[in-house]
PDB file of C-alpha atoms and ligand atoms in Angstrom:
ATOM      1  CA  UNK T   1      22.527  19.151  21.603  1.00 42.00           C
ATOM      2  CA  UNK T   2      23.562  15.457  22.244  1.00 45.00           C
ATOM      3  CA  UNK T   3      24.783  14.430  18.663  1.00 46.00           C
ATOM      4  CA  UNK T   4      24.878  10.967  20.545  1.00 52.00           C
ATOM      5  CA  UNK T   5      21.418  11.007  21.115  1.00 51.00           C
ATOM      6  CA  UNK T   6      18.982   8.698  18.763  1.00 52.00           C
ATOM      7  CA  UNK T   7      16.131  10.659  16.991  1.00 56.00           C
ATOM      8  CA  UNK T   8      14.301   7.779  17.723  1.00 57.00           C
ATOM      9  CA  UNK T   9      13.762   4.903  20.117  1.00 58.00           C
ATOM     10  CA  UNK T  10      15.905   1.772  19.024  1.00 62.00           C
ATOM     11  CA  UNK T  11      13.610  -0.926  17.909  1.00 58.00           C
ATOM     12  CA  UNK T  12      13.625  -3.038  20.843  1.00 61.00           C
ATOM     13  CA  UNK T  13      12.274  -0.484  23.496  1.00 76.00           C
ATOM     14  CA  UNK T  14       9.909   0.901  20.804  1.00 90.00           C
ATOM     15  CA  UNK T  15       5.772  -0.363  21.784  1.00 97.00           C
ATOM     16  CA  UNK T  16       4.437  -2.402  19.112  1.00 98.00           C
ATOM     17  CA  UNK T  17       0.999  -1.464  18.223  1.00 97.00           C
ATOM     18  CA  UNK T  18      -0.074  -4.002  15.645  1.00 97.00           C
ATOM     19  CA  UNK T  19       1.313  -6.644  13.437  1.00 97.00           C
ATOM     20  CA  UNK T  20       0.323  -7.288   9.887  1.00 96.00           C
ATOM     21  CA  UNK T  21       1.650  -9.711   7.461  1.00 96.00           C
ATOM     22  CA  UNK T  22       3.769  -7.606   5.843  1.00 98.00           C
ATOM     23  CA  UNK T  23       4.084  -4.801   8.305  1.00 98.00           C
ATOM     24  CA  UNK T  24       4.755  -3.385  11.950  1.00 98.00           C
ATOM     25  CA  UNK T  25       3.046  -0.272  13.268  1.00 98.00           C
ATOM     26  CA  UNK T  26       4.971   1.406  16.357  1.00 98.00           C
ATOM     27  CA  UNK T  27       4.374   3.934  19.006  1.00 98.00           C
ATOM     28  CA  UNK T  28       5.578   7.272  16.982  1.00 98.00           C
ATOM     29  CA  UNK T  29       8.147   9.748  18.535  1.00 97.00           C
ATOM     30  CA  UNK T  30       5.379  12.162  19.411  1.00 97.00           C
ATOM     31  CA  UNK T  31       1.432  11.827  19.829  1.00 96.00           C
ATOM     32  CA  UNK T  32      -0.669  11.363  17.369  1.00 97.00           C
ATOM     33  CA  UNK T  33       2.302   9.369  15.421  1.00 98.00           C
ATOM     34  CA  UNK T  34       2.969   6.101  14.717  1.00 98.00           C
ATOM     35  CA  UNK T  35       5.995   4.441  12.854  1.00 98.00           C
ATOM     36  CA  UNK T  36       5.423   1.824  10.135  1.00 98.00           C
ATOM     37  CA  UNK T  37       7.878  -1.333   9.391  1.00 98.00           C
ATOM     38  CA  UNK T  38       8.123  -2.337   6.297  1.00 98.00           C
ATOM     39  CA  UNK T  39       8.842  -6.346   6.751  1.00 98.00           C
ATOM     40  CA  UNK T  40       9.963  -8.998   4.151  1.00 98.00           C
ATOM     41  CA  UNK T  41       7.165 -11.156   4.677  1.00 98.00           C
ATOM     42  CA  UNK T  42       5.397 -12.004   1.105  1.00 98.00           C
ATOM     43  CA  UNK T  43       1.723 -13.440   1.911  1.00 97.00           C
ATOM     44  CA  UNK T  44      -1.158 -14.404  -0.765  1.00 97.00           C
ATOM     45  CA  UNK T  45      -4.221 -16.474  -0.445  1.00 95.00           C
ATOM     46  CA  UNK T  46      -5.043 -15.040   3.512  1.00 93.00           C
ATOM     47  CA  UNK T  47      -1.295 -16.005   4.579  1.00 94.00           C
ATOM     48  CA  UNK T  48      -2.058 -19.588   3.265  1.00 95.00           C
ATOM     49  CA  UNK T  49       1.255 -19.085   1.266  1.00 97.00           C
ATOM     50  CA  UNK T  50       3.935 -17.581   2.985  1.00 98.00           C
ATOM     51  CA  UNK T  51       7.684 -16.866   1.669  1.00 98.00           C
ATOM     52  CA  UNK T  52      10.498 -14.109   3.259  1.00 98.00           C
ATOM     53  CA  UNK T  53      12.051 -12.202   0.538  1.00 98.00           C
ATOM     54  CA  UNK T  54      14.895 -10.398   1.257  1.00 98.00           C
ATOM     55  CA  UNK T  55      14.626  -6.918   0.098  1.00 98.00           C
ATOM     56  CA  UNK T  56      10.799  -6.908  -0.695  1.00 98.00           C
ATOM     57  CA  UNK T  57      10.437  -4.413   2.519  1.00 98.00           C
ATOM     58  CA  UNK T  58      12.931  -1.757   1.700  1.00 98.00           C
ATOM     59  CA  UNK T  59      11.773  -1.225  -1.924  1.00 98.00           C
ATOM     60  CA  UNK T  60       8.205  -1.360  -0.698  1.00 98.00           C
ATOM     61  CA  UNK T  61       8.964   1.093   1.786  1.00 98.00           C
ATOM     62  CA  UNK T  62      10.866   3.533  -0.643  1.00 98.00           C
ATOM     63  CA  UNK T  63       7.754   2.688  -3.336  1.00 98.00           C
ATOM     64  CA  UNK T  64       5.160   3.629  -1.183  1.00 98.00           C
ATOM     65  CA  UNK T  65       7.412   6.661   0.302  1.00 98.00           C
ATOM     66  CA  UNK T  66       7.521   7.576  -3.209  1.00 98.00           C
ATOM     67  CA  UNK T  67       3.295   7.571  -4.322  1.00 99.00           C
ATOM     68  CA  UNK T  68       2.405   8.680  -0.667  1.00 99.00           C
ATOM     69  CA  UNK T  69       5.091  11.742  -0.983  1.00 98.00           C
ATOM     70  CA  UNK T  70       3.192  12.559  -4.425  1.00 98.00           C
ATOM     71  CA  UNK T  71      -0.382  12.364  -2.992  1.00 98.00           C
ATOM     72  CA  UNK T  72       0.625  14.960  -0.140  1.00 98.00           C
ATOM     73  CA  UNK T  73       1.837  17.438  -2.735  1.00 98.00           C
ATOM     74  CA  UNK T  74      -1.356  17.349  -5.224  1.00 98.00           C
ATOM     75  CA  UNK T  75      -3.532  17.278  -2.046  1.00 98.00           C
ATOM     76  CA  UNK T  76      -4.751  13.847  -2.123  1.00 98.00           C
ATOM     77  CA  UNK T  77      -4.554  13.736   2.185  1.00 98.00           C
ATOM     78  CA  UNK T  78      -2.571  10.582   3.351  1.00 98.00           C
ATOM     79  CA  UNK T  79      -1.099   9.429   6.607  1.00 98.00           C
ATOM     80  CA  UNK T  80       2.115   9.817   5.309  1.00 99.00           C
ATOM     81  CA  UNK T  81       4.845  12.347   6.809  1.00 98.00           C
ATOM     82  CA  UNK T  82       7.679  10.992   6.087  1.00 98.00           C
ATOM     83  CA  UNK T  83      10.506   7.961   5.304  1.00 98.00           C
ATOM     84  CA  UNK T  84      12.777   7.442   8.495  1.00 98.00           C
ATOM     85  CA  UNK T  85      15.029   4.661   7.301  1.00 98.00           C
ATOM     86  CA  UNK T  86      15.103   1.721   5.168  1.00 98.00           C
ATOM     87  CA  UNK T  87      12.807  -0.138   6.513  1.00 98.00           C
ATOM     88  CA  UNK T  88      10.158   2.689   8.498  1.00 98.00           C
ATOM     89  CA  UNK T  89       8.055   5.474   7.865  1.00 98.00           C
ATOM     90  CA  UNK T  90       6.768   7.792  10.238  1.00 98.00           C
ATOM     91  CA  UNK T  91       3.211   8.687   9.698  1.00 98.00           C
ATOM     92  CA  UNK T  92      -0.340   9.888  11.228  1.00 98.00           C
ATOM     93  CA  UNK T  93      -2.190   7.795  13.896  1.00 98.00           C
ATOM     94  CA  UNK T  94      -5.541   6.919  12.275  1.00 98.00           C
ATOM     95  CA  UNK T  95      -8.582   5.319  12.533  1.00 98.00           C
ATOM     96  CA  UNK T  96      -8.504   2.528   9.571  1.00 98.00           C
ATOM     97  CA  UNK T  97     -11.513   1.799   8.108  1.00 98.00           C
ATOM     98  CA  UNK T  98     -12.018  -1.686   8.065  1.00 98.00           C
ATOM     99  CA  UNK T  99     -12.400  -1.955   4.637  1.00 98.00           C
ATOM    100  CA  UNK T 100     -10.148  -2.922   0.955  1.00 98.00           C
ATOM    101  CA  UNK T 101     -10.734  -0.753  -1.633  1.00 99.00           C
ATOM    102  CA  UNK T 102      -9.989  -1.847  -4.977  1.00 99.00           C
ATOM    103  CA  UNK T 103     -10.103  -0.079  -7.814  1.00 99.00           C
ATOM    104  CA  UNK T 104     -10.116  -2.046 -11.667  1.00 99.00           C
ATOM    105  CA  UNK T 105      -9.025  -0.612 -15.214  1.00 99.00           C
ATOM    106  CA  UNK T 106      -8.521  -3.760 -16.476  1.00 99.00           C
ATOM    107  CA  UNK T 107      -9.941  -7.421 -15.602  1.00 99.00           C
ATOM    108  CA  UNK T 108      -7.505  -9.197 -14.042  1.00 99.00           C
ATOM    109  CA  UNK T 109      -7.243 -11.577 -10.565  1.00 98.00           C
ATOM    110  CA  UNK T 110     -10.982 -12.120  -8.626  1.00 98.00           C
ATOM    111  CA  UNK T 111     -13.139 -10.337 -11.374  1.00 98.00           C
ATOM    112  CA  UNK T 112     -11.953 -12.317 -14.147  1.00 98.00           C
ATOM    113  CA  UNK T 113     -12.639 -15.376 -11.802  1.00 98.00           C
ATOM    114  CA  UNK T 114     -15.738 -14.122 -10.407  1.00 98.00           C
ATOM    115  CA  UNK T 115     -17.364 -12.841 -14.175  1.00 98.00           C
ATOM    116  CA  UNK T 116     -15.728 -15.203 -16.534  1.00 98.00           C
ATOM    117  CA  UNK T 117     -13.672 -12.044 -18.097  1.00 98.00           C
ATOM    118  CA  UNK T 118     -10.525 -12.410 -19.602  1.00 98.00           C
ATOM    119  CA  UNK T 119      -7.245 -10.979 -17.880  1.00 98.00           C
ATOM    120  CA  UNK T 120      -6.299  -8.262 -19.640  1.00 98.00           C
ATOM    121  CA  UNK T 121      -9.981  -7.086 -20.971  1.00 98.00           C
ATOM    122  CA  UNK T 122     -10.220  -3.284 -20.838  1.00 98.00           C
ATOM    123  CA  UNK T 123     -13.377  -2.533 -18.546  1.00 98.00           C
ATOM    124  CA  UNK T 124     -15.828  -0.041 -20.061  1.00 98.00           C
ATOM    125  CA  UNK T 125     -15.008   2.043 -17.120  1.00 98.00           C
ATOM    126  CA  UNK T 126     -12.968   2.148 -13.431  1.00 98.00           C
ATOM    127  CA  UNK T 127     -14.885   0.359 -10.970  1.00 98.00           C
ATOM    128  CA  UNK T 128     -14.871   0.530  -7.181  1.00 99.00           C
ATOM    129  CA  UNK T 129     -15.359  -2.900  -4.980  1.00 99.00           C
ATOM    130  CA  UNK T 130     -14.893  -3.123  -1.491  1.00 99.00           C
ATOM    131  CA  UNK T 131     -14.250  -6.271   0.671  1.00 98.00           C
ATOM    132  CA  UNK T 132     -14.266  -6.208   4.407  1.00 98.00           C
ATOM    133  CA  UNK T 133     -11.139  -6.769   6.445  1.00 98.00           C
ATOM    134  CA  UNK T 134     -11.268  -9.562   8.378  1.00 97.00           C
ATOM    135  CA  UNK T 135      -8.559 -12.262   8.316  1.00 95.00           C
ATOM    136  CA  UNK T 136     -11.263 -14.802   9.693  1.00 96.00           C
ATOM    137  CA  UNK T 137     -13.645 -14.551   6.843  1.00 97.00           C
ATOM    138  CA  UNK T 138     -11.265 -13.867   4.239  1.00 96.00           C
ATOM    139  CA  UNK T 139     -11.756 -10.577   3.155  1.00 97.00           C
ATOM    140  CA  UNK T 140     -14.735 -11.317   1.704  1.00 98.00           C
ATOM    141  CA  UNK T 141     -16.480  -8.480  -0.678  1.00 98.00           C
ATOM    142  CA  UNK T 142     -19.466  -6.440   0.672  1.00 99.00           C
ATOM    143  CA  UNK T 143     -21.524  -3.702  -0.648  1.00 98.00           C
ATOM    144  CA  UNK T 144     -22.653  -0.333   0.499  1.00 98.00           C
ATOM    145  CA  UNK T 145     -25.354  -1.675   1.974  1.00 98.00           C
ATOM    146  CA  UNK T 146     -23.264  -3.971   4.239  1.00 98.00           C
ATOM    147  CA  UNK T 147     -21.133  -1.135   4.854  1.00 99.00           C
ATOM    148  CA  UNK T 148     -23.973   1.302   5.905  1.00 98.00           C
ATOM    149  CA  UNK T 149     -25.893  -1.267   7.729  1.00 98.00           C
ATOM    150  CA  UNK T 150     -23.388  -2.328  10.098  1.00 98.00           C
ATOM    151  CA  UNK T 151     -21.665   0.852  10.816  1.00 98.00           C
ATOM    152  CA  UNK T 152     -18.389   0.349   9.227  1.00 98.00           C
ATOM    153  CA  UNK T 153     -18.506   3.572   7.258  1.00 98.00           C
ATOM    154  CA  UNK T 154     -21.214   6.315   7.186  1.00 98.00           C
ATOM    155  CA  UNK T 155     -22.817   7.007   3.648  1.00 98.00           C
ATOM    156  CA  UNK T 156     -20.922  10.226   3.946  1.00 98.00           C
ATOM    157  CA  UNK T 157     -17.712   8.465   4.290  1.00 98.00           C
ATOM    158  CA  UNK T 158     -18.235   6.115   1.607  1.00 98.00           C
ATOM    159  CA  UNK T 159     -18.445   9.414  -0.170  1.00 98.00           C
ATOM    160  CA  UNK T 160     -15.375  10.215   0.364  1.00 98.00           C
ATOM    161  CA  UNK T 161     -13.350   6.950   0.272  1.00 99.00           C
ATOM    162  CA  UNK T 162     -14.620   6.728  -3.386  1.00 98.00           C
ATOM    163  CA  UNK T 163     -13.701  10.184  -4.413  1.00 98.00           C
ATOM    164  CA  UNK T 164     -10.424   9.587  -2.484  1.00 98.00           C
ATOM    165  CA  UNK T 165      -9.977   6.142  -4.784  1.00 99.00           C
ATOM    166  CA  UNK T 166     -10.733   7.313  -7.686  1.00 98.00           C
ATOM    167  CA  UNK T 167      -8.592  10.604  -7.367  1.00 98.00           C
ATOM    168  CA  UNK T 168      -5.650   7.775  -6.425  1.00 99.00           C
ATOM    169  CA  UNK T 169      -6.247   5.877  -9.539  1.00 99.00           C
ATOM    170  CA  UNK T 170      -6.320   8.643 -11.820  1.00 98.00           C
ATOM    171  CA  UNK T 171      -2.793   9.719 -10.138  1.00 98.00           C
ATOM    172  CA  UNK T 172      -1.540   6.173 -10.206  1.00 98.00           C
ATOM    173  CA  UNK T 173      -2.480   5.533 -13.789  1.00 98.00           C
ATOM    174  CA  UNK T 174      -0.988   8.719 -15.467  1.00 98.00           C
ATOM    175  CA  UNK T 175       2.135   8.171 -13.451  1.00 98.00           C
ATOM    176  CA  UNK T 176       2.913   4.404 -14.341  1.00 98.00           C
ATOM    177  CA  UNK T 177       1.847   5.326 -17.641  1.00 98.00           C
ATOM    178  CA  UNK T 178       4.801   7.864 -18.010  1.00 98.00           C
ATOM    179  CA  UNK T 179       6.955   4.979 -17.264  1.00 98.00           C
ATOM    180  CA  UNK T 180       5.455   2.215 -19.548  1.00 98.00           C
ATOM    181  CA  UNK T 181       3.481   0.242 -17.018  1.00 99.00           C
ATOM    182  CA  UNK T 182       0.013  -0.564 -17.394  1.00 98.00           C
ATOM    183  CA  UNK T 183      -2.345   0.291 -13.544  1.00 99.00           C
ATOM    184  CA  UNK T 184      -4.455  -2.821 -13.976  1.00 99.00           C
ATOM    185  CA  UNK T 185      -6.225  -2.613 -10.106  1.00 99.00           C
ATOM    186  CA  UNK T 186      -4.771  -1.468  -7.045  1.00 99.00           C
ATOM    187  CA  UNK T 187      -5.818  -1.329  -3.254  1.00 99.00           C
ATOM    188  CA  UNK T 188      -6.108   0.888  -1.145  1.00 99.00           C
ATOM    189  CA  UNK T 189      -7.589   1.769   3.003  1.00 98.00           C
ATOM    190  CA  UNK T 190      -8.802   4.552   4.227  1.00 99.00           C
ATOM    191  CA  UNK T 191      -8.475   5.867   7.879  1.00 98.00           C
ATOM    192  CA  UNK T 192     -10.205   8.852   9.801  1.00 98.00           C
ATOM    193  CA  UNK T 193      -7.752  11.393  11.131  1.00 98.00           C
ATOM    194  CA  UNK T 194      -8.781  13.294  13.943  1.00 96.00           C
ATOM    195  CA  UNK T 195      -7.565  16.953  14.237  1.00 92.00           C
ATOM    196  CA  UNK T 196      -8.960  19.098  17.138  1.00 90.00           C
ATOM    197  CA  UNK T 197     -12.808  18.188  16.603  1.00 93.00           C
ATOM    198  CA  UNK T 198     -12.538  17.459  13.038  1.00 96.00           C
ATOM    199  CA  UNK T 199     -12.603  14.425  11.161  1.00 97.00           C
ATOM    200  CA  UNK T 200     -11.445  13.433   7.472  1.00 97.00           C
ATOM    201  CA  UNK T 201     -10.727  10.852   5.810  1.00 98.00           C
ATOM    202  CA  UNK T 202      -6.923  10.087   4.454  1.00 99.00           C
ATOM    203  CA  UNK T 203      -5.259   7.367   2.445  1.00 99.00           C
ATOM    204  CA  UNK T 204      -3.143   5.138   4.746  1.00 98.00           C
ATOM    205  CA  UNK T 205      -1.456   1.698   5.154  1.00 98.00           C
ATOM    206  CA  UNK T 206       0.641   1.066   1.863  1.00 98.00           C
ATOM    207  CA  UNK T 207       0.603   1.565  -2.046  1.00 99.00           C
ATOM    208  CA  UNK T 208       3.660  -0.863  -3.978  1.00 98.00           C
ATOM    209  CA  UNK T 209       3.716  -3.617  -6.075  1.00 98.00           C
ATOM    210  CA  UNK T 210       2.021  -5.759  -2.660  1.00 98.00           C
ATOM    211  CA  UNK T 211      -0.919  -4.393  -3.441  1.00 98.00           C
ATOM    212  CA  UNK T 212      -1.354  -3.303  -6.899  1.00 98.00           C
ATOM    213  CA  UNK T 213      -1.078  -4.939 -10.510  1.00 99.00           C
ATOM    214  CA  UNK T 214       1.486  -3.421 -12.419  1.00 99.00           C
ATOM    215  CA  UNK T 215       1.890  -5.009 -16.103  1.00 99.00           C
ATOM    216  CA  UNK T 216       4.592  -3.858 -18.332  1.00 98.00           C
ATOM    217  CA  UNK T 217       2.684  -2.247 -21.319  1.00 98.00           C
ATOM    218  CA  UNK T 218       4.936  -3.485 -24.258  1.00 98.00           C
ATOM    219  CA  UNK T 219       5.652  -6.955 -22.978  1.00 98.00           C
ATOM    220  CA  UNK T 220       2.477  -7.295 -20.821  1.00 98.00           C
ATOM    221  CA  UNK T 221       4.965  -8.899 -17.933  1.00 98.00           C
ATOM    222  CA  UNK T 222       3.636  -8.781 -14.427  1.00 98.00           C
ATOM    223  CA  UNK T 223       5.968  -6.658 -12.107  1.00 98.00           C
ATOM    224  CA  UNK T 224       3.727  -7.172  -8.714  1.00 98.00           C
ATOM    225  CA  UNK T 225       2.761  -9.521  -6.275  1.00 98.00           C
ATOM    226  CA  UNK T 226       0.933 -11.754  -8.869  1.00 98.00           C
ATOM    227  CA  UNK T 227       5.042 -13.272  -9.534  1.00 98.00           C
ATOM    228  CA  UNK T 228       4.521 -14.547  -5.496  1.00 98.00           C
ATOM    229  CA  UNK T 229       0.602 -15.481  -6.010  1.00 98.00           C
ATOM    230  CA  UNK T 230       1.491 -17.731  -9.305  1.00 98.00           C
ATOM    231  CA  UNK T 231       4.534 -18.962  -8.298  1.00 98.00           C
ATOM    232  CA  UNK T 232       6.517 -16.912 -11.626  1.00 98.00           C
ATOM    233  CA  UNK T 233       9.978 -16.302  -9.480  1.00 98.00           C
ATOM    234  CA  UNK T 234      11.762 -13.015  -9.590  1.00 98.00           C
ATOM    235  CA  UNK T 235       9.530 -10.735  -7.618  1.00 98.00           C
ATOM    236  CA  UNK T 236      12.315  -8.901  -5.927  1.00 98.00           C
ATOM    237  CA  UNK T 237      13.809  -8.078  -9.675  1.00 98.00           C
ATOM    238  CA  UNK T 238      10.162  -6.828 -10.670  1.00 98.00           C
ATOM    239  CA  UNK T 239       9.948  -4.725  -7.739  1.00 98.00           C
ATOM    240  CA  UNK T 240      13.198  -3.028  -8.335  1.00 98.00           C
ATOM    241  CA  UNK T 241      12.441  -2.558 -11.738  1.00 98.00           C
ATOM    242  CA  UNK T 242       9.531  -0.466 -10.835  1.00 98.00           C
ATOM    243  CA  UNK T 243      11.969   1.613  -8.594  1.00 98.00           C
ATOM    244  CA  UNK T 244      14.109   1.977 -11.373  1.00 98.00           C
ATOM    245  CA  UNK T 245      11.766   3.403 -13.854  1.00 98.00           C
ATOM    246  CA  UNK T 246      10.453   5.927 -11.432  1.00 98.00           C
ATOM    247  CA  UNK T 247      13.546   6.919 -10.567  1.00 98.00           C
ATOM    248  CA  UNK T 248      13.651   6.449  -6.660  1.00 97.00           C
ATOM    249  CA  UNK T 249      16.501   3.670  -7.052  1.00 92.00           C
ATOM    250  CA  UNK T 250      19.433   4.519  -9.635  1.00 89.00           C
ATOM    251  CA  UNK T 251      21.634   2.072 -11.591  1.00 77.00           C
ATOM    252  CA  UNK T 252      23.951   0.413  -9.610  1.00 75.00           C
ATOM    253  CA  UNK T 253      22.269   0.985  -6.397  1.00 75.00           C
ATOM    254  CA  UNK T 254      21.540  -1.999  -3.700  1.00 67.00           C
ATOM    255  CA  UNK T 255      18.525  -1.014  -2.161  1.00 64.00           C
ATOM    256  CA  UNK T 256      18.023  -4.473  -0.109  1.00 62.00           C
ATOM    257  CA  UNK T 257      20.145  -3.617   2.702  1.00 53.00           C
ATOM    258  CA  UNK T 258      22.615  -6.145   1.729  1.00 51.00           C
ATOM    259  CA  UNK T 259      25.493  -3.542   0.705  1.00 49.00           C
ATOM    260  CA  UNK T 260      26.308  -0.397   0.974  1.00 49.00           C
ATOM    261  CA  UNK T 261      23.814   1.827  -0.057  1.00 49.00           C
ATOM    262  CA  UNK T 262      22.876   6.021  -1.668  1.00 53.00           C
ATOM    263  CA  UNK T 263      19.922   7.103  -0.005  1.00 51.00           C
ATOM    264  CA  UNK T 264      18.631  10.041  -1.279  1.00 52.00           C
ATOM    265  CA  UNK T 265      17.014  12.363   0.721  1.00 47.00           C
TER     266      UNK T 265
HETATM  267  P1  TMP L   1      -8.030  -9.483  -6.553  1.00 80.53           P
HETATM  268  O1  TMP L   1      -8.161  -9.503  -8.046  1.00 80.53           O
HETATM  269  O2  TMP L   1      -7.330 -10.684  -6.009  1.00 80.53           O
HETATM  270  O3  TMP L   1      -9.337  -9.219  -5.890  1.00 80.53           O
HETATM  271  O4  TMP L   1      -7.067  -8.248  -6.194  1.00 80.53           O
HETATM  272  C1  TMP L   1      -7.379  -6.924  -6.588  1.00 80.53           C
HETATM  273  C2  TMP L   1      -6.230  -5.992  -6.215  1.00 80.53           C
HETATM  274  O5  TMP L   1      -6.108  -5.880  -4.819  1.00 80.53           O
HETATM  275  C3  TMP L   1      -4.860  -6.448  -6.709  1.00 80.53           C
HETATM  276  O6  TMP L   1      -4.145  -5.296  -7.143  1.00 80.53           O
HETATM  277  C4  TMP L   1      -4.203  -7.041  -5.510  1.00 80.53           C
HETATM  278  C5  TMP L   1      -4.816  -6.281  -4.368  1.00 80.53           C
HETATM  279  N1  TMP L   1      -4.999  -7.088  -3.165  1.00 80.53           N
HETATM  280  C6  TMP L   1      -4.382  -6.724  -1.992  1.00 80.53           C
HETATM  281  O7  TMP L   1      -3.649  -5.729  -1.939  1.00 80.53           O
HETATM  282  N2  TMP L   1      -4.592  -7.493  -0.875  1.00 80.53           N
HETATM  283  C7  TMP L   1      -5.388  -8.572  -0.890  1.00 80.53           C
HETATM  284  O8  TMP L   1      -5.550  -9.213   0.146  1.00 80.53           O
HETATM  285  C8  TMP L   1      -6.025  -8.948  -2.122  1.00 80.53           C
HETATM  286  C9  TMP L   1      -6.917 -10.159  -2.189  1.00 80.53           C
HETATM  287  C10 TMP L   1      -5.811  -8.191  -3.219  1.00 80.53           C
END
């Protein structure tokens, strides 16, 4: 064998599938595989605010790495194979769903806007919203019915995307528990993956502090995007703190790319 030979195609030759706002998807090394950049990009309010924080991509990429690794092993299906670098993941081609899941445990954010509930109010139990994805219209929040009626997701599917989130929030909440952080909400997407003739439906895109809302439980002090949305400085130290406690970045480690750095395998 070549040692000389990449195990991938260098960035520039790779074909770029999609842009988000805080990600890349590229053409994978083999079919039915696509590879997902992790960028710096920090968006809120439909990209109406926009900042670049250094570092915000790689710990995303090892946070999500770490949850989507989890999932896999207790049999929560994902897209996720497997962390290629810093920055990338390589992971299953899907259909996505074109639909946010969020999942509450505590009021926080729109519902506390929308209902007049306090941040912070325990809610009598997890509850499921989903809001259509569509840059244009803002995300804005539809029901089953909408969902149903216009062929987003069959009944079936819907189904399954809510057994999927609420399987994904009873994992997420035990395991930031065990670390002293409090799951307010999260989000999550769903994609069909096709194998052979057979369809189900997987987790996909990301799970990290982008897209949840992580409170310490002692101190109550937001370690998630909610430091970008409200303008509270020192995301990046959040972020890496939530690395830190569940043990996927060590003391003394630089995980931004700006130093030398231990990856462990
Ligand atoms: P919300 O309270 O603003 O509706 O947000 C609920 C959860 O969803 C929160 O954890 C942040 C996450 N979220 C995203 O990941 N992307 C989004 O575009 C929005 C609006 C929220």
């Amino acid at each position: 064998m070549d040692i000389h030979k990449p195990r991938y195609t260098p960035m520039s030759r790779r074909r770029r599938i999609y842009e988000g706002k805080a990600k890349v998807l590229y053409e994978g090394p083999e079919p039915g595989t696509l590879i997902q950049h992790f960028k710096d990009d920090a968006t809120a309010f439909n990209a109406k605010k926009h900042e670049v924080i250094e570092g915000k991509g790689v710990l995303n990429n090892r946070i999500s790495e770490y949850v989507f690794q989890h999932l896999n092993d207790i049999g929560v299906p994902t897209h996720f194979i497997r962390r290629l670098n810093m920055r990338e993941q390589l992971i299953r081609e899907v259909e996505i769903i074109p639909l946010e899941v969020v999942v509450r445990n505590v009021a926080a954010g729109s519902l506390s806007q929308r209902l007049g509930i306090e941040e912070g109010t325990q809610l009598p139990r997890s509850i499921i919203e989903f809001y259509y994805k569509n840059d244009q219209l803002g995300d804005p929040m539809v029901s089953e019915e909408h969902i149903t009626a216009f062929g987003w997701a069959s009944p079936q599917e819907i189904d399954d995307v809510m057994s999927l989130a609420i399987r994904v929030n009873d994992f997420l909440s035990g395991l930031f528990l065990g670390v002293g952080i409090r799951l307010v909400d999260f989000k999550m997407e769903c994609g069909r993956l096709w194998e052979n003739d057979l369809m189900r439906i997987v987790v996909a895109d990301e799970i990290s502090p982008d897209s949840c809302r992580l409170w310490d439980i002692k101190s109550n002090e937001k370690l998630d995007k909610d430091r970008f949305r409200r303008d509270l400085g020192g995301l990046l130290e959040a972020y890496t703190e939530v690395a830190k406690r569940l043990g996927i970045i060590v003391e003394g480690e630089r995980p931004t790319g700006t130093g030398p750095v231990l990856v462990k395998s």
